[in-house]
Amino acid sequence: MTVKQRKMAHSRPSLNRQRGAAAIWMGLTLVPIMGFTFWAVEGTRYVQETSRLRDAAEAAAIAVTIEDVETDSQAMAKRYVENYVRDIKTSSVTTIRTFQEQDLDIDQEEYTQYTVNVTTTHDSWFASTFIPSFDETQDLAGYSLARKYPAYLGDNNIDIVFVSDFSGSMSSEWGSGSNRSTKIDDLKAAIQAITEKVLCDDIDSCADDEDQSVRLDNKIGFVPYNIRTRAKYNNQVYAVTELFFNDNHRDWVSEYRYSHVDWNEWRTFDDDYVEDCADDFWECEPLEHKSWKKCKDKGKKCPTDAQYLLAETNQKIAKRVDDVLSKQEYVPKREKKGKPVYISYGYPDALEYVDFQTTVDSMFDDREVHSGSAYLIKDADLYRGFGQDNEDQFYNIDLTNDPSFVDKVKEMEEDGSTAVFQGVLRGFRMLNDGAPDTDDEDEIAEYNAKVKMILILSDGQESPQNGIFSALADEDTYDMCGVAREKIPGLYIGVIGIGYNAQGETGFQDCVENPSEDIINVKDGLDELIDKIEELIRKGSKSSGVTKLY
């Protein structure tokens, strides 16, 4: 063996040992390298997934806040998370709703808040017990909070019709202490205060005033009522009913049906004449007050055939009129021989004669005030509850953006009985008349976006209590308010009881969508009345408003 060979043989074990050490060092070095690689790849993945999860939580929070359906909020939020975030093994999503009422005393705005908490579990790609890495499964968490501040009116315009009680009871005082005043005076003052806030002070300058320009197209209408509403025709004022009547009811009473009666002509008679004529042919005009019952015996001239015929006709009409006027109000517990005892007389809007279906189906049709069941208030001796024969006692004011209409309201007077359904039906028609008569899609869209509102102000129950209002409003039968909502897009109906528990009236309960919020009783005078009207306007004009993340 040469020296060179001996040296080479001597060096082999050392080289092998070095190679083994290098392998060990390489293996030890790869552990942190692989660890850094795992952390870099998996960490980047989880950073991205966490970012997407938080985006998903924010999107979900905004969505459920805008939708504001608490029972569906958790499922909706989960759908957002599962569509945003990838490779989810399991997920846990919770939503919490919080509502804050407005508190003007501490300048607290109303808002609806939703908190969304999300935890998702993912399978790690490079899990190892030897190399530093994430666990086999990794939880990621996200959180978001959104609040929705409702907008009241905002850039939307509004049409309001005040359906206002002008019955005699509105002349009574209310309030407390030195603040006592009449209900009617406070109603007028409240409408003036609301008008000043809703309409422009000056029509000419409204468009030039940035603060008022949004109110340029706001309008207010006014429908006063007692037992009926009123309308003018040929400079004469009629008491107008919004009802349609059934000609087939009690047809055995007379061949003359409800629609055959000229109710305006019969207004000048008194109830004694109607009752006497219905009972006795000889008490009917033109035989009445004539000594013709025994004309042959006394040798006097007898009535002509035409006079007999006219008396016969008048008796047939009188029988129908008497039957209608005597069936107005009854106390169910007061019966005579098993039949209800009627206690009112003189109201031609009789429950038993009302054609409810036609009334609701036709409530947006114009009324022919000079014919049918309308009657002039002048010399109306037969009927009750229509108030004064003063033609300016009250009248309707169509939707207007001219605030000076309140000057006319101030001059109106209260008197008569109460039939709120008359005012409500007339108010629906007035509000519907504000719709544009056009096929222009932009104009229609602008009108649909407009807030449309009926505010009913009443101080007492129907008088007479004949059940017509409750029957018309009944959701399970004719549902006049539901039909109105279908016709008038976005219609809101609110009720204020002026010194009266309006929440106890079933007709009001059926008319509004939320009785606990949309019917408000007021008892403390003008300031409270204004506040509550404004509260209903805020509720009725409430929109989705602005939603913000926090």
Coordinates of C-alpha atoms in Angstrom, one line a residue:
M1 CA 0.0 0.0 0.0
T2 CA 1.5 3.2 -0.9
V3 CA 1.6 6.2 1.3
K4 CA -1.2 7.9 -0.7
Q5 CA -3.4 4.9 -0.4
R6 CA -2.8 4.8 3.4
K7 CA -3.8 8.4 3.7
M8 CA -6.9 7.9 1.7
A9 CA -8.0 4.9 3.8
H10 CA -7.3 6.8 6.9
S11 CA -9.5 9.7 5.8
R12 CA -12.7 7.7 4.9
P13 CA -14.1 7.3 8.4
S14 CA -13.7 11.0 9.1
L15 CA -15.5 11.9 5.9
N16 CA -18.3 9.5 6.6
R17 CA -18.6 11.0 10.1
Q18 CA -18.8 14.5 8.5
R19 CA -21.4 13.5 6.1
G20 CA -23.6 12.1 8.9
A21 CA -23.1 15.2 10.9
A22 CA -24.1 17.3 7.9
A23 CA -27.2 15.3 7.4
I24 CA -28.2 15.8 11.0
W25 CA -27.5 19.5 10.8
M26 CA -29.4 19.6 7.5
G27 CA -32.4 17.9 9.1
L28 CA -32.3 20.2 12.1
T29 CA -32.1 23.1 9.8
L30 CA -35.0 22.0 7.7
V31 CA -37.3 21.9 10.7
P32 CA -37.3 25.7 11.2
I33 CA -37.2 26.2 7.5
M34 CA -40.3 24.0 7.0
G35 CA -41.8 25.7 10.1
F36 CA -41.3 29.1 8.6
T37 CA -42.7 27.9 5.3
F38 CA -45.8 26.4 7.0
W39 CA -46.3 29.6 9.0
A40 CA -45.8 31.7 6.0
V41 CA -48.2 29.8 3.8
E42 CA -50.8 28.9 6.4
G43 CA -50.5 32.2 8.2
T44 CA -51.0 34.1 5.0
R45 CA -54.0 31.9 4.3
Y46 CA -55.5 32.6 7.7
V47 CA -54.8 36.3 7.6
Q48 CA -56.7 36.4 4.3
E49 CA -59.5 34.3 5.7
T50 CA -59.7 36.4 8.8
S51 CA -59.9 39.6 6.6
R52 CA -62.7 38.0 4.5
L53 CA -64.5 36.9 7.7
R54 CA -64.5 40.4 9.1
D55 CA -65.7 41.7 5.7
A56 CA -68.4 39.1 5.8
A57 CA -69.4 40.1 9.4
E58 CA -69.6 43.8 8.3
A59 CA -71.7 43.0 5.3
A60 CA -73.9 40.7 7.3
A61 CA -74.3 43.4 10.0
I62 CA -75.3 46.0 7.4
A63 CA -77.7 43.6 5.7
V64 CA -79.6 42.4 8.8
T65 CA -79.8 46.0 10.2
I66 CA -81.4 47.3 7.0
E67 CA -83.7 44.3 6.8
D68 CA -84.5 44.4 10.5
V69 CA -86.3 41.1 10.8
E70 CA -84.9 39.7 14.1
T71 CA -86.2 36.2 13.6
D72 CA -84.4 35.9 10.3
S73 CA -81.3 37.9 11.2
Q74 CA -79.1 34.9 12.3
A75 CA -79.8 32.8 9.2
M76 CA -79.2 35.8 6.9
A77 CA -75.9 36.6 8.6
K78 CA -74.8 33.0 8.3
R79 CA -75.6 33.0 4.6
Y80 CA -73.3 36.1 4.1
V81 CA -70.5 34.4 6.0
E82 CA -70.7 31.1 4.1
N83 CA -70.7 33.0 0.8
Y84 CA -67.7 35.2 1.7
V85 CA -65.4 32.8 3.5
R86 CA -63.9 29.7 1.9
D87 CA -63.2 26.2 3.2
I88 CA -65.3 26.5 6.3
K89 CA -65.5 23.3 8.3
T90 CA -68.1 24.6 10.9
S91 CA -69.4 28.0 11.7
S92 CA -71.1 29.7 14.6
V93 CA -73.0 33.0 14.0
T94 CA -75.0 35.0 16.5
T95 CA -76.9 38.3 16.1
I96 CA -78.1 40.6 18.8
R97 CA -80.7 43.3 18.2
T98 CA -80.9 46.5 20.2
F99 CA -83.5 49.3 19.8
Q100 CA -83.0 52.8 21.2
E101 CA -86.0 55.1 21.3
Q102 CA -85.6 58.8 20.6
D103 CA -85.3 60.9 23.6
L104 CA -85.4 64.6 22.8
D105 CA -84.6 65.6 26.4
I106 CA -81.1 64.2 26.1
D107 CA -80.8 64.7 22.4
Q108 CA -80.8 60.9 21.8
E109 CA -81.5 59.8 18.3
E110 CA -83.6 56.7 17.6
Y111 CA -81.7 53.8 16.1
T112 CA -81.8 50.1 15.6
Q113 CA -78.6 48.2 16.2
Y114 CA -77.4 44.7 15.3
T115 CA -74.2 43.0 16.6
V116 CA -72.9 40.1 14.6
N117 CA -70.4 37.7 16.1
V118 CA -68.9 35.0 13.9
T119 CA -66.6 32.1 14.6
T120 CA -65.5 29.7 11.8
T121 CA -63.4 26.5 12.1
H122 CA -61.0 25.5 9.3
D123 CA -58.8 22.4 8.6
S124 CA -55.1 23.4 8.5
W125 CA -53.1 22.3 5.4
F126 CA -49.8 21.6 7.2
A127 CA -50.6 20.4 10.7
S128 CA -47.6 18.6 12.3
T129 CA -46.6 17.5 15.8
F130 CA -42.9 17.8 14.9
I131 CA -42.7 20.9 12.8
P132 CA -44.0 24.2 14.2
S133 CA -47.4 24.8 12.6
F134 CA -51.0 25.6 13.2
D135 CA -53.3 23.1 15.0
E136 CA -55.1 20.6 12.9
T137 CA -58.2 22.8 13.1
Q138 CA -58.1 26.6 13.5
D139 CA -60.8 28.9 14.8
L140 CA -61.2 32.4 13.2
A141 CA -63.4 35.1 14.7
G142 CA -65.1 38.2 13.4
Y143 CA -67.3 40.9 14.9
S144 CA -69.2 43.8 13.5
L145 CA -71.8 46.3 14.8
A146 CA -74.2 48.4 12.6
R147 CA -76.8 51.0 13.4
K148 CA -79.7 52.2 11.4
Y149 CA -80.8 55.8 12.0
P150 CA -84.3 56.2 10.5
A151 CA -85.0 59.1 8.3
Y152 CA -88.2 61.1 8.8
L153 CA -89.3 62.6 5.6
G154 CA -85.7 63.4 4.5
D155 CA -85.8 64.2 0.8
N156 CA -89.2 62.6 0.4
N157 CA -92.3 64.8 0.2
I158 CA -95.5 64.2 2.1
D159 CA -99.3 64.4 1.6
I160 CA -101.2 64.6 4.9
V161 CA -105.0 64.6 5.2
F162 CA -106.3 65.6 8.6
V163 CA -109.7 63.9 9.2
S164 CA -110.9 66.1 12.0
D165 CA -113.8 65.7 14.4
F166 CA -116.1 68.8 14.2
S167 CA -119.0 67.4 16.3
G168 CA -120.6 69.4 19.1
S169 CA -118.6 67.6 21.8
M170 CA -115.4 69.3 20.6
S171 CA -116.6 72.5 22.2
S172 CA -116.0 71.0 25.7
E173 CA -112.9 72.0 27.7
W174 CA -110.0 69.7 28.5
G175 CA -106.5 69.9 30.0
S176 CA -105.7 70.8 33.6
G177 CA -105.3 73.8 35.8
S178 CA -104.9 77.1 34.1
N179 CA -104.2 75.5 30.8
R180 CA -107.8 74.4 30.2
S181 CA -109.2 75.3 26.7
T182 CA -111.7 73.8 24.3
K183 CA -110.8 70.8 22.2
I184 CA -111.7 72.5 19.0
D185 CA -109.5 75.5 19.6
D186 CA -106.5 73.3 20.4
L187 CA -107.2 71.1 17.3
K188 CA -107.1 74.2 15.1
A189 CA -103.9 75.5 16.9
A190 CA -102.2 72.1 16.5
I191 CA -103.0 72.0 12.8
Q192 CA -101.6 75.4 12.4
A193 CA -98.4 74.4 14.2
I194 CA -97.9 71.3 12.1
T195 CA -98.6 73.3 8.9
E196 CA -95.9 75.8 9.7
K197 CA -93.4 72.9 10.0
V198 CA -94.6 70.9 7.0
L199 CA -95.4 73.6 4.4
C200 CA -93.3 76.5 3.2
D201 CA -94.0 79.9 4.8
D202 CA -93.9 81.6 1.5
I203 CA -94.6 79.7 -1.7
D204 CA -92.8 82.3 -3.9
S205 CA -89.5 82.1 -2.0
C206 CA -89.7 78.4 -1.1
A207 CA -87.7 77.2 -4.0
D208 CA -85.0 79.8 -3.3
D209 CA -84.6 78.7 0.3
E210 CA -82.4 75.6 0.7
D211 CA -83.9 74.7 4.0
Q212 CA -87.5 74.9 2.6
S213 CA -87.0 73.7 -1.0
V214 CA -87.5 70.1 0.0
R215 CA -90.9 71.1 1.4
L216 CA -92.1 72.7 -1.8
D217 CA -94.2 69.7 -2.9
N218 CA -95.5 68.9 0.6
K219 CA -99.3 69.2 0.8
I220 CA -102.0 69.1 3.5
G221 CA -105.7 68.4 3.1
F222 CA -108.5 68.9 5.6
V223 CA -111.7 66.8 6.0
P224 CA -113.9 68.0 8.9
Y225 CA -116.9 65.7 9.8
N226 CA -119.8 65.3 12.2
I227 CA -122.6 63.0 11.2
R228 CA -121.5 63.5 7.6
T229 CA -119.1 65.6 5.6
R230 CA -120.2 68.5 3.4
A231 CA -119.9 69.5 -0.2
K232 CA -120.9 72.6 -2.2
Y233 CA -122.9 72.4 -5.4
N234 CA -124.3 75.4 -7.3
N235 CA -123.4 77.6 -4.3
Q236 CA -125.5 75.4 -2.0
V237 CA -124.1 73.2 0.8
Y238 CA -125.1 69.5 1.1
A239 CA -124.6 67.0 3.9
V240 CA -123.0 64.1 2.0
T241 CA -122.9 60.5 2.9
E242 CA -120.0 58.3 1.7
L243 CA -122.3 55.2 2.0
F244 CA -124.1 53.2 -0.6
F245 CA -127.5 51.6 0.4
N246 CA -129.2 48.3 -0.3
D247 CA -132.5 48.5 -2.1
N248 CA -133.4 45.0 -1.4
H249 CA -133.6 45.4 2.4
R250 CA -137.1 45.0 4.0
D251 CA -138.8 45.2 0.6
W252 CA -142.1 44.5 2.1
V253 CA -142.2 47.9 3.9
S254 CA -142.9 49.7 0.7
E255 CA -142.5 49.4 -3.1
Y256 CA -140.4 52.6 -2.8
R257 CA -136.8 51.6 -2.0
Y258 CA -134.0 53.6 -0.4
S259 CA -132.7 54.9 -3.7
H260 CA -136.3 55.9 -4.8
V261 CA -136.5 58.5 -2.0
D262 CA -135.5 62.0 -2.7
W263 CA -133.9 62.5 0.7
N264 CA -133.2 66.2 0.0
E265 CA -136.9 66.9 -0.7
W266 CA -138.0 65.1 2.5
R267 CA -135.6 67.1 4.7
T268 CA -138.2 69.9 5.1
F269 CA -140.8 67.7 6.8
D270 CA -140.7 66.9 10.5
D271 CA -140.8 63.5 12.2
D272 CA -144.4 63.8 13.3
Y273 CA -145.6 64.3 9.7
V274 CA -143.5 61.3 8.5
E275 CA -144.9 59.0 11.2
D276 CA -148.5 60.2 10.7
C277 CA -148.4 59.9 6.9
A278 CA -146.9 56.4 7.1
D279 CA -149.7 55.3 9.4
D280 CA -152.7 57.2 7.8
F281 CA -153.3 58.0 4.1
W282 CA -155.3 61.1 5.0
E283 CA -152.3 62.6 6.9
C284 CA -150.2 62.8 3.8
E285 CA -149.9 65.8 1.5
P286 CA -151.9 67.1 -0.3
L287 CA -154.7 65.7 1.9
E288 CA -153.1 66.8 5.1
H289 CA -154.8 69.7 6.9
K290 CA -157.8 69.4 4.6
S291 CA -161.3 68.5 5.8
W292 CA -161.7 65.9 3.1
K293 CA -162.0 62.7 5.2
K294 CA -165.8 63.0 5.1
C295 CA -166.1 65.2 2.1
K296 CA -169.1 63.3 0.7
D297 CA -171.0 63.4 4.0
K298 CA -170.5 67.1 4.4
G299 CA -171.3 67.9 0.8
K300 CA -168.0 69.4 0.3
K301 CA -165.8 69.1 -2.7
C302 CA -163.6 65.9 -2.6
P303 CA -160.0 65.6 -3.6
T304 CA -159.2 65.1 -7.3
D305 CA -157.8 61.8 -8.5
A306 CA -154.4 63.5 -8.9
Q307 CA -154.5 64.5 -5.3
Y308 CA -155.4 61.0 -4.1
L309 CA -152.6 59.6 -6.2
L310 CA -150.1 62.0 -4.8
A311 CA -151.1 61.2 -1.3
E312 CA -150.8 57.5 -2.0
T313 CA -147.3 58.0 -3.4
N314 CA -146.3 60.1 -0.4
Q315 CA -147.6 57.5 2.0
K316 CA -145.5 54.8 0.3
I317 CA -142.4 57.0 0.5
A318 CA -143.2 58.0 4.1
K319 CA -143.3 54.3 5.1
R320 CA -139.8 53.8 3.7
V321 CA -138.5 57.0 5.2
D322 CA -140.0 56.2 8.6
D323 CA -138.5 52.7 8.5
V324 CA -135.0 54.0 7.7
L325 CA -135.1 56.9 10.3
S326 CA -136.3 54.7 13.1
K327 CA -133.5 52.1 12.9
Q328 CA -130.5 54.0 13.9
E329 CA -129.3 53.0 17.4
Y330 CA -130.4 50.4 19.8
V331 CA -129.3 48.9 23.1
P332 CA -129.2 45.1 22.7
K333 CA -130.2 44.5 26.3
R334 CA -133.3 46.6 26.0
E335 CA -135.9 44.5 24.1
K336 CA -139.6 44.5 23.8
K337 CA -141.2 41.2 22.8
G338 CA -137.8 39.9 21.7
K339 CA -137.0 42.8 19.4
P340 CA -134.4 45.5 20.0
V341 CA -135.7 48.9 21.1
Y342 CA -134.4 51.7 18.9
I343 CA -133.7 54.9 20.7
S344 CA -132.8 57.4 18.0
Y345 CA -134.6 58.9 15.1
G346 CA -133.6 61.2 12.3
Y347 CA -130.5 59.7 10.8
P348 CA -130.8 58.5 7.2
D349 CA -127.5 56.5 7.4
A350 CA -129.0 53.3 8.8
L351 CA -126.9 50.3 9.5
E352 CA -129.5 47.8 8.3
Y353 CA -129.7 49.5 4.9
V354 CA -126.0 50.0 4.2
D355 CA -124.5 48.1 1.2
F356 CA -121.1 47.7 2.7
Q357 CA -119.4 45.9 -0.2
T358 CA -120.4 48.5 -2.7
T359 CA -119.4 51.3 -0.3
V360 CA -115.9 49.9 -0.1
D361 CA -115.6 49.0 -3.7
S362 CA -116.7 52.5 -4.8
M363 CA -115.1 54.6 -2.1
F364 CA -112.7 56.3 -4.6
D365 CA -115.5 57.3 -6.9
D366 CA -116.8 60.8 -7.0
R367 CA -120.1 61.5 -5.3
E368 CA -123.0 63.2 -7.0
V369 CA -123.8 65.5 -4.1
H370 CA -126.9 67.1 -5.7
S371 CA -128.8 63.8 -6.0
G372 CA -129.4 60.6 -4.2
S373 CA -129.0 60.5 -0.4
A374 CA -127.3 63.9 0.0
Y375 CA -129.4 66.7 1.4
L376 CA -129.2 70.5 1.7
I377 CA -128.5 71.7 5.2
K378 CA -130.8 74.6 4.8
D379 CA -134.3 73.9 6.2
A380 CA -133.3 70.4 7.1
D381 CA -135.9 69.8 9.8
L382 CA -136.3 66.0 9.5
Y383 CA -132.7 65.0 10.0
R384 CA -130.4 65.1 13.1
G385 CA -126.7 65.5 13.7
F386 CA -125.7 67.5 10.6
G387 CA -124.9 70.5 12.8
Q388 CA -125.7 74.1 11.9
D389 CA -127.5 75.3 8.8
N390 CA -124.7 77.8 8.5
E391 CA -123.1 77.0 5.1
D392 CA -119.7 78.0 6.4
Q393 CA -119.8 75.8 9.5
F394 CA -117.1 73.6 8.0
Y395 CA -116.1 72.3 4.6
N396 CA -113.4 70.2 2.9
I397 CA -110.1 71.7 1.8
D398 CA -108.3 69.7 -0.9
L399 CA -104.6 69.0 -0.7
T400 CA -102.7 72.2 -0.9
N401 CA -99.2 73.6 -0.3
D402 CA -100.5 77.0 0.6
P403 CA -100.3 77.4 4.4
S404 CA -102.9 80.1 4.4
F405 CA -105.6 77.4 4.4
V406 CA -105.4 77.4 8.2
D407 CA -107.0 80.8 8.2
K408 CA -110.1 79.1 6.8
V409 CA -109.9 76.3 9.4
K410 CA -109.9 78.9 12.2
E411 CA -113.3 80.2 11.0
M412 CA -115.0 76.8 11.0
E413 CA -117.3 75.8 13.9
E414 CA -118.1 72.5 15.7
D415 CA -121.6 71.1 16.0
G416 CA -123.6 67.9 15.4
S417 CA -123.2 64.2 16.0
T418 CA -120.2 61.9 15.2
A419 CA -119.6 59.5 12.3
V420 CA -115.9 59.1 11.8
F421 CA -116.2 56.7 9.0
Q422 CA -117.7 59.5 6.8
G423 CA -114.5 61.5 7.3
V424 CA -112.2 58.6 6.8
L425 CA -113.8 57.5 3.5
R426 CA -113.7 61.1 2.3
G427 CA -110.1 61.4 3.4
F428 CA -109.1 58.3 1.5
R429 CA -110.6 59.8 -1.7
M430 CA -109.0 63.2 -1.2
L431 CA -105.6 61.6 -0.6
N432 CA -106.0 59.3 -3.7
D433 CA -106.9 62.4 -5.8
G434 CA -103.4 63.6 -5.2
A435 CA -102.0 60.9 -7.5
P436 CA -100.7 62.2 -10.9
D437 CA -102.9 61.5 -13.9
T438 CA -100.1 60.5 -16.1
D439 CA -98.3 57.5 -17.7
D440 CA -94.9 59.1 -17.1
E441 CA -92.8 56.6 -15.2
D442 CA -90.7 59.2 -13.5
E443 CA -93.7 61.1 -12.2
I444 CA -95.3 57.8 -11.0
A445 CA -92.1 56.8 -9.2
E446 CA -91.8 60.2 -7.6
Y447 CA -95.4 59.9 -6.4
N448 CA -94.9 56.4 -5.1
A449 CA -91.9 57.6 -3.1
K450 CA -94.0 60.3 -1.5
V451 CA -95.2 59.8 2.1
K452 CA -99.0 59.6 2.2
M453 CA -100.8 59.9 5.5
I454 CA -104.3 60.0 7.0
L455 CA -104.4 61.4 10.5
I456 CA -107.7 60.9 12.3
L457 CA -108.5 63.2 15.2
S458 CA -111.6 62.3 17.3
D459 CA -112.9 63.1 20.8
G460 CA -115.5 60.4 21.2
Q461 CA -117.4 57.3 20.1
E462 CA -119.7 57.2 17.2
S463 CA -123.0 59.0 17.8
P464 CA -125.4 57.3 17.2
Q465 CA -123.5 54.0 18.0
N466 CA -124.9 52.2 15.0
G467 CA -122.0 49.8 14.3
I468 CA -121.3 51.1 10.7
F469 CA -117.7 52.1 11.4
S470 CA -116.7 48.8 13.0
A471 CA -118.4 46.9 10.2
L472 CA -116.6 48.9 7.5
A473 CA -113.2 48.6 9.2
D474 CA -113.4 44.9 10.1
E475 CA -110.4 43.2 8.7
D476 CA -112.2 39.9 8.2
T477 CA -115.1 41.4 6.2
Y478 CA -115.0 44.6 4.3
D479 CA -111.6 46.0 5.5
M480 CA -111.9 49.5 4.1
C481 CA -108.5 50.6 5.4
G482 CA -106.8 47.6 4.0
V483 CA -108.4 48.3 0.6
A484 CA -107.2 51.9 0.8
R485 CA -103.6 50.7 1.5
E486 CA -103.7 48.6 -1.6
K487 CA -104.9 51.6 -3.7
I488 CA -102.7 54.2 -2.2
P489 CA -99.0 53.2 -2.1
G490 CA -97.3 53.7 1.2
L491 CA -100.4 54.8 3.0
Y492 CA -100.0 55.4 6.8
I493 CA -103.1 55.7 9.1
G494 CA -102.7 57.2 12.5
V495 CA -105.3 58.0 15.2
I496 CA -105.3 60.5 18.0
G497 CA -108.0 60.4 20.7
I498 CA -108.5 63.9 22.0
G499 CA -109.5 63.4 25.7
Y500 CA -110.8 60.0 24.6
N501 CA -109.7 56.4 24.7
A502 CA -109.5 55.8 20.9
Q503 CA -107.6 52.6 21.5
G504 CA -110.8 51.1 22.8
E505 CA -112.5 51.6 19.4
T506 CA -112.4 48.4 17.4
G507 CA -112.8 50.3 14.2
F508 CA -109.5 52.2 14.9
Q509 CA -107.8 49.0 15.9
D510 CA -108.7 47.4 12.6
C511 CA -107.7 50.5 10.5
V512 CA -104.2 50.9 11.8
E513 CA -101.3 48.5 11.3
N514 CA -99.9 48.6 14.8
P515 CA -102.6 49.6 17.4
S516 CA -100.1 50.0 20.2
E517 CA -98.1 52.6 18.3
D518 CA -100.5 54.1 15.7
I519 CA -103.3 55.0 18.1
I520 CA -102.4 57.6 20.7
N521 CA -104.6 59.1 23.4
V522 CA -104.0 62.7 24.4
K523 CA -105.4 64.3 27.6
D524 CA -103.1 67.2 28.7
G525 CA -103.9 69.9 26.2
L526 CA -102.3 71.6 23.2
D527 CA -98.6 71.0 23.7
E528 CA -99.2 67.2 24.1
L529 CA -101.5 67.2 21.1
I530 CA -98.9 68.8 18.9
D531 CA -96.2 66.4 20.2
K532 CA -98.3 63.4 19.5
I533 CA -99.3 64.5 16.0
E534 CA -95.6 65.0 15.3
E535 CA -94.9 61.6 16.7
L536 CA -97.3 60.0 14.3
I537 CA -95.9 61.9 11.4
R538 CA -92.4 60.6 12.3
K539 CA -93.7 57.1 12.5
G540 CA -95.7 57.4 9.3
S541 CA -92.8 59.0 7.4
K542 CA -90.2 56.7 8.8
S543 CA -87.9 55.1 6.2
S544 CA -84.8 52.9 6.3
G545 CA -82.7 56.0 6.7
V546 CA -78.9 55.7 7.1
T547 CA -77.1 52.6 8.2
K548 CA -73.5 52.9 9.7
L549 CA -70.8 50.5 10.9
Y550 CA -69.3 51.0 14.3

